[in-house]
GROMACS .gro file of C-alpha atoms in nm:
model
  270
    1UNK     CA    1  -8.905  -0.636   1.340
    2UNK     CA    2  -9.167  -0.597   1.069
    3UNK     CA    3  -9.075  -0.706   0.716
    4UNK     CA    4  -9.010  -0.437   0.457
    5UNK     CA    5  -8.947  -0.430   0.081
    6UNK     CA    6  -8.813  -0.186  -0.173
    7UNK     CA    7  -9.022   0.020  -0.414
    8UNK     CA    8  -8.952  -0.104  -0.771
    9UNK     CA    9  -8.932   0.256  -0.892
   10UNK     CA   10  -8.737   0.465  -0.637
   11UNK     CA   11  -8.596   0.190  -0.416
   12UNK     CA   12  -8.737   0.330  -0.087
   13UNK     CA   13  -8.816   0.081   0.191
   14UNK     CA   14  -9.191   0.018   0.245
   15UNK     CA   15  -9.388  -0.178   0.505
   16UNK     CA   16  -9.508  -0.521   0.392
   17UNK     CA   17  -9.871  -0.419   0.337
   18UNK     CA   18  -9.814  -0.097   0.144
   19UNK     CA   19 -10.005  -0.046  -0.181
   20UNK     CA   20  -9.819   0.273  -0.274
   21UNK     CA   21  -9.461   0.375  -0.210
   22UNK     CA   22  -9.433   0.597   0.101
   23UNK     CA   23  -9.160   0.793  -0.067
   24UNK     CA   24  -9.269   0.849  -0.432
   25UNK     CA   25  -9.634   0.722  -0.426
   26UNK     CA   26  -9.561   0.482  -0.711
   27UNK     CA   27  -9.825   0.201  -0.719
   28UNK     CA   28  -9.712  -0.135  -0.589
   29UNK     CA   29  -9.870  -0.467  -0.694
   30UNK     CA   30  -9.939  -0.741  -0.450
   31UNK     CA   31  -9.674  -0.966  -0.615
   32UNK     CA   32  -9.405  -0.703  -0.541
   33UNK     CA   33  -9.447  -0.757  -0.171
   34UNK     CA   34  -9.244  -1.008   0.039
   35UNK     CA   35  -9.349  -1.369  -0.004
   36UNK     CA   36  -9.522  -1.319  -0.341
   37UNK     CA   37  -9.421  -1.474  -0.672
   38UNK     CA   38  -9.297  -1.193  -0.898
   39UNK     CA   39  -9.240  -1.434  -1.190
   40UNK     CA   40  -8.989  -1.231  -1.391
   41UNK     CA   41  -9.023  -1.276  -1.769
   42UNK     CA   42  -8.757  -1.436  -1.983
   43UNK     CA   43  -8.901  -1.410  -2.335
   44UNK     CA   44  -8.759  -1.542  -2.656
   45UNK     CA   45  -8.523  -1.323  -2.859
   46UNK     CA   46  -8.769  -1.262  -3.144
   47UNK     CA   47  -9.123  -1.156  -3.028
   48UNK     CA   48  -9.418  -1.304  -3.220
   49UNK     CA   49  -9.594  -0.970  -3.203
   50UNK     CA   50  -9.563  -0.629  -3.038
   51UNK     CA   51  -9.782  -0.574  -2.729
   52UNK     CA   52 -10.086  -0.367  -2.780
   53UNK     CA   53 -10.123  -0.014  -2.643
   54UNK     CA   54 -10.399   0.078  -2.403
   55UNK     CA   55 -10.609   0.259  -2.661
   56UNK     CA   56 -10.671  -0.078  -2.839
   57UNK     CA   57 -10.511   0.064  -3.152
   58UNK     CA   58 -10.156   0.064  -3.285
   59UNK     CA   59  -9.945   0.307  -3.095
   60UNK     CA   60  -9.582   0.381  -3.055
   61UNK     CA   61  -9.424   0.624  -2.753
   62UNK     CA   62  -8.990   1.136  -2.441
   63UNK     CA   63  -8.850   1.314  -2.083
   64UNK     CA   64  -8.887   1.643  -1.929
   65UNK     CA   65  -8.558   1.820  -1.961
   66UNK     CA   66  -8.395   1.893  -1.628
   67UNK     CA   67  -8.405   2.258  -1.547
   68UNK     CA   68  -8.136   2.428  -1.342
   69UNK     CA   69  -8.115   2.774  -1.201
   70UNK     CA   70  -7.836   3.015  -1.282
   71UNK     CA   71  -7.645   3.115  -0.970
   72UNK     CA   72  -7.724   3.458  -0.831
   73UNK     CA   73  -7.432   3.701  -0.796
   74UNK     CA   74  -7.288   3.744  -0.449
   75UNK     CA   75  -7.305   4.089  -0.289
   76UNK     CA   76  -7.009   4.321  -0.321
   77UNK     CA   77  -6.743   4.275  -0.055
   78UNK     CA   78  -6.721   4.655   0.004
   79UNK     CA   79  -6.948   4.947  -0.089
   80UNK     CA   80  -6.844   5.172  -0.378
   81UNK     CA   81  -6.687   5.507  -0.298
   82UNK     CA   82  -6.902   5.817  -0.291
   83UNK     CA   83  -6.898   5.959  -0.648
   84UNK     CA   84  -6.757   6.299  -0.728
   85UNK     CA   85  -7.009   6.548  -0.870
   86UNK     CA   86  -7.056   6.484  -1.241
   87UNK     CA   87  -6.833   6.174  -1.244
   88UNK     CA   88  -6.901   5.804  -1.245
   89UNK     CA   89  -6.699   5.623  -0.975
   90UNK     CA   90  -6.455   5.358  -1.097
   91UNK     CA   91  -6.617   5.089  -0.881
   92UNK     CA   92  -6.965   5.179  -1.017
   93UNK     CA   93  -6.840   5.130  -1.373
   94UNK     CA   94  -6.711   4.787  -1.285
   95UNK     CA   95  -7.037   4.711  -1.101
   96UNK     CA   96  -7.252   4.796  -1.400
   97UNK     CA   97  -7.029   4.593  -1.632
   98UNK     CA   98  -7.050   4.303  -1.392
   99UNK     CA   99  -7.431   4.329  -1.355
  100UNK     CA  100  -7.469   4.363  -1.730
  101UNK     CA  101  -7.267   4.043  -1.778
  102UNK     CA  102  -7.484   3.859  -1.528
  103UNK     CA  103  -7.802   3.979  -1.699
  104UNK     CA  104  -7.667   3.868  -2.039
  105UNK     CA  105  -7.585   3.523  -1.897
  106UNK     CA  106  -7.933   3.494  -1.746
  107UNK     CA  107  -8.099   3.595  -2.073
  108UNK     CA  108  -7.897   3.340  -2.267
  109UNK     CA  109  -7.977   3.076  -2.009
  110UNK     CA  110  -8.348   3.153  -2.023
  111UNK     CA  111  -8.351   3.140  -2.402
  112UNK     CA  112  -8.168   2.807  -2.406
  113UNK     CA  113  -8.397   2.662  -2.140
  114UNK     CA  114  -8.709   2.781  -2.318
  115UNK     CA  115  -8.586   2.627  -2.640
  116UNK     CA  116  -8.499   2.305  -2.470
  117UNK     CA  117  -8.810   2.265  -2.254
  118UNK     CA  118  -9.079   2.463  -2.433
  119UNK     CA  119  -8.966   2.476  -2.798
  120UNK     CA  120  -8.833   2.123  -2.797
  121UNK     CA  121  -8.882   1.922  -3.118
  122UNK     CA  122  -9.029   1.577  -3.066
  123UNK     CA  123  -8.855   1.342  -3.304
  124UNK     CA  124  -9.097   1.188  -3.553
  125UNK     CA  125  -9.390   1.411  -3.453
  126UNK     CA  126  -9.640   1.549  -3.706
  127UNK     CA  127  -9.705   1.925  -3.704
  128UNK     CA  128 -10.023   1.864  -3.504
  129UNK     CA  129  -9.842   1.645  -3.252
  130UNK     CA  130  -9.561   1.896  -3.216
  131UNK     CA  131  -9.811   2.180  -3.155
  132UNK     CA  132  -9.987   1.972  -2.888
  133UNK     CA  133  -9.650   1.876  -2.731
  134UNK     CA  134  -9.550   2.244  -2.711
  135UNK     CA  135  -9.876   2.321  -2.529
  136UNK     CA  136  -9.821   2.039  -2.284
  137UNK     CA  137  -9.460   2.139  -2.219
  138UNK     CA  138  -9.575   2.492  -2.139
  139UNK     CA  139  -9.833   2.352  -1.895
  140UNK     CA  140  -9.565   2.141  -1.728
  141UNK     CA  141  -9.333   2.443  -1.709
  142UNK     CA  142  -9.609   2.616  -1.509
  143UNK     CA  143  -9.696   2.308  -1.301
  144UNK     CA  144  -9.465   2.010  -1.308
  145UNK     CA  145  -9.714   1.808  -1.098
  146UNK     CA  146  -9.987   1.814  -1.364
  147UNK     CA  147 -10.056   1.441  -1.411
  148UNK     CA  148 -10.284   1.487  -1.713
  149UNK     CA  149 -10.019   1.694  -1.893
  150UNK     CA  150  -9.754   1.428  -1.821
  151UNK     CA  151  -9.985   1.155  -1.960
  152UNK     CA  152 -10.067   1.365  -2.266
  153UNK     CA  153  -9.703   1.431  -2.341
  154UNK     CA  154  -9.617   1.070  -2.268
  155UNK     CA  155  -9.882   0.960  -2.518
  156UNK     CA  156  -9.731   1.183  -2.793
  157UNK     CA  157  -9.387   1.046  -2.721
  158UNK     CA  158  -9.531   0.695  -2.714
  159UNK     CA  159  -9.706   0.744  -3.050
  160UNK     CA  160  -9.380   0.865  -3.208
  161UNK     CA  161  -9.170   0.578  -3.074
  162UNK     CA  162  -8.974   0.779  -2.816
  163UNK     CA  163  -9.007   0.503  -2.554
  164UNK     CA  164  -8.744   0.610  -2.301
  165UNK     CA  165  -8.875   0.964  -2.288
  166UNK     CA  166  -9.237   0.846  -2.256
  167UNK     CA  167  -9.139   0.637  -1.950
  168UNK     CA  168  -9.032   0.947  -1.762
  169UNK     CA  169  -9.365   1.120  -1.815
  170UNK     CA  170  -9.578   0.815  -1.737
  171UNK     CA  171  -9.384   0.758  -1.414
  172UNK     CA  172  -9.426   1.126  -1.322
  173UNK     CA  173  -9.802   1.097  -1.375
  174UNK     CA  174  -9.827   0.777  -1.172
  175UNK     CA  175  -9.647   0.938  -0.877
  176UNK     CA  176  -9.926   1.198  -0.868
  177UNK     CA  177 -10.212   0.955  -0.943
  178UNK     CA  178 -10.154   0.582  -0.899
  179UNK     CA  179 -10.501   0.494  -1.030
  180UNK     CA  180 -10.411   0.563  -1.394
  181UNK     CA  181 -10.431   0.205  -1.517
  182UNK     CA  182 -10.399   0.302  -1.881
  183UNK     CA  183 -10.071   0.482  -1.811
  184UNK     CA  184  -9.948   0.169  -1.623
  185UNK     CA  185 -10.017  -0.046  -1.928
  186UNK     CA  186  -9.855   0.198  -2.168
  187UNK     CA  187  -9.554   0.223  -1.938
  188UNK     CA  188  -9.525  -0.153  -1.956
  189UNK     CA  189  -9.533  -0.146  -2.339
  190UNK     CA  190  -9.255   0.108  -2.340
  191UNK     CA  191  -9.036  -0.123  -2.131
  192UNK     CA  192  -9.132  -0.417  -2.351
  193UNK     CA  193  -9.024  -0.232  -2.663
  194UNK     CA  194  -8.697  -0.139  -2.493
  195UNK     CA  195  -8.630  -0.512  -2.432
  196UNK     CA  196  -8.699  -0.499  -2.057
  197UNK     CA  197  -8.969  -0.771  -2.050
  198UNK     CA  198  -8.944  -0.843  -1.678
  199UNK     CA  199  -9.048  -0.484  -1.592
  200UNK     CA  200  -9.312  -0.491  -1.862
  201UNK     CA  201  -9.472  -0.803  -1.716
  202UNK     CA  202  -9.459  -0.653  -1.363
  203UNK     CA  203  -9.651  -0.350  -1.488
  204UNK     CA  204  -9.908  -0.551  -1.679
  205UNK     CA  205  -9.972  -0.757  -1.365
  206UNK     CA  206  -9.994  -0.436  -1.164
  207UNK     CA  207 -10.257  -0.303  -1.401
  208UNK     CA  208 -10.454  -0.627  -1.369
  209UNK     CA  209 -10.435  -0.617  -0.991
  210UNK     CA  210 -10.618  -0.281  -1.013
  211UNK     CA  211 -10.846  -0.364  -1.307
  212UNK     CA  212 -10.871  -0.743  -1.365
  213UNK     CA  213 -11.071  -0.702  -1.687
  214UNK     CA  214 -10.836  -0.457  -1.857
  215UNK     CA  215 -10.831  -0.603  -2.211
  216UNK     CA  216 -10.494  -0.463  -2.324
  217UNK     CA  217 -10.316  -0.578  -2.010
  218UNK     CA  218 -10.467  -0.926  -2.058
  219UNK     CA  219 -10.363  -0.938  -2.426
  220UNK     CA  220 -10.011  -0.819  -2.344
  221UNK     CA  221  -9.976  -1.086  -2.078
  222UNK     CA  222 -10.063  -1.333  -2.352
  223UNK     CA  223  -9.780  -1.190  -2.563
  224UNK     CA  224  -9.537  -1.220  -2.273
  225UNK     CA  225  -9.625  -1.589  -2.220
  226UNK     CA  226  -9.620  -1.662  -2.592
  227UNK     CA  227  -9.262  -1.527  -2.617
  228UNK     CA  228  -9.168  -1.770  -2.340
  229UNK     CA  229  -9.336  -2.056  -2.530
  230UNK     CA  230  -9.581  -2.096  -2.247
  231UNK     CA  231  -9.860  -2.164  -2.490
  232UNK     CA  232 -10.135  -2.273  -2.252
  233UNK     CA  233 -10.095  -1.959  -2.038
  234UNK     CA  234 -10.075  -1.743  -2.346
  235UNK     CA  235 -10.397  -1.893  -2.480
  236UNK     CA  236 -10.573  -1.834  -2.147
  237UNK     CA  237 -10.478  -1.465  -2.148
  238UNK     CA  238 -10.565  -1.415  -2.515
  239UNK     CA  239 -10.912  -1.567  -2.467
  240UNK     CA  240 -10.969  -1.361  -2.152
  241UNK     CA  241 -10.882  -1.048  -2.352
  242UNK     CA  242 -11.128  -1.147  -2.622
  243UNK     CA  243 -11.407  -1.187  -2.370
  244UNK     CA  244 -11.376  -0.830  -2.243
  245UNK     CA  245 -11.258  -0.644  -2.555
  246UNK     CA  246 -11.502  -0.391  -2.702
  247UNK     CA  247 -11.313  -0.266  -3.009
  248UNK     CA  248 -11.336  -0.468  -3.338
  249UNK     CA  249 -10.961  -0.431  -3.404
  250UNK     CA  250 -10.895  -0.586  -3.068
  251UNK     CA  251 -11.119  -0.884  -3.144
  252UNK     CA  252 -10.930  -0.938  -3.472
  253UNK     CA  253 -10.593  -0.924  -3.290
  254UNK     CA  254 -10.719  -1.179  -3.038
  255UNK     CA  255 -10.841  -1.415  -3.311
  256UNK     CA  256 -10.506  -1.399  -3.486
  257UNK     CA  257 -10.315  -1.458  -3.162
  258UNK     CA  258 -10.535  -1.755  -3.059
  259UNK     CA  259 -10.498  -1.913  -3.403
  260UNK     CA  260 -10.123  -1.865  -3.394
  261UNK     CA  261 -10.078  -2.028  -3.052
  262UNK     CA  262 -10.320  -2.312  -3.131
  263UNK     CA  263 -10.125  -2.390  -3.451
  264UNK     CA  264  -9.803  -2.397  -3.257
  265UNK     CA  265  -9.955  -2.627  -2.993
  266UNK     CA  266 -10.089  -2.857  -3.262
  267UNK     CA  267  -9.749  -2.872  -3.429
  268UNK     CA  268  -9.577  -2.954  -3.102
  269UNK     CA  269  -9.824  -3.237  -3.027
  270UNK     CA  270  -9.727  -3.428  -3.345
   0.00000   0.00000   0.00000
């Protein structure tokens, strides 16, 4: 019988050579497959630095509200009597009262749902971010499979520090398009900031399996190893990030990280 393994996102069984989950289309790294070394992270309690976001600038990162449908009324068990001329039948009066109540409930439900999903306030958002979030939520209300809208909303939630909510949107986007390496990296940072370093490392490695020269994923792997006091590996990743970085702020972050690790290594050698 051929070997199978579980998707790290939805838990579905996949054949050994799968690159994407057959159930949810979530991307799967080579190290997730049977026989590979997943190397779960066990970092120190206090991180030396926060991992960098994919935009090579400081960023911080909320979920689509579940929407349910109000139950439709069942048909009447018996037809109303034929009305007398000029009179409203007793059953018809009850019917209209009943229908009116159903309509009122539906209107209230729609108003609450709109407020929750469309008019939702993003905690910590600026007026401009809130306006953009409202637009994206409206787009997702029309088409919940819009990967770009999920990423855009995830980015706003990321920037405002709403890590758990951003995870939902990044995952939704990756199920539609598993090539979004930037979203994979940002998803990893969200898990890192929620103190789930093992999943963060898995996602950084997944990003590097798709784009080996992704500077932020390389830098963040350096952070992961530095937290584990694996200084040589941390230094290797930091230097690799510096070789491919194109933004001045990233070069500065790399220089600081390299100096920090080298100082620690020199102190340990005494």
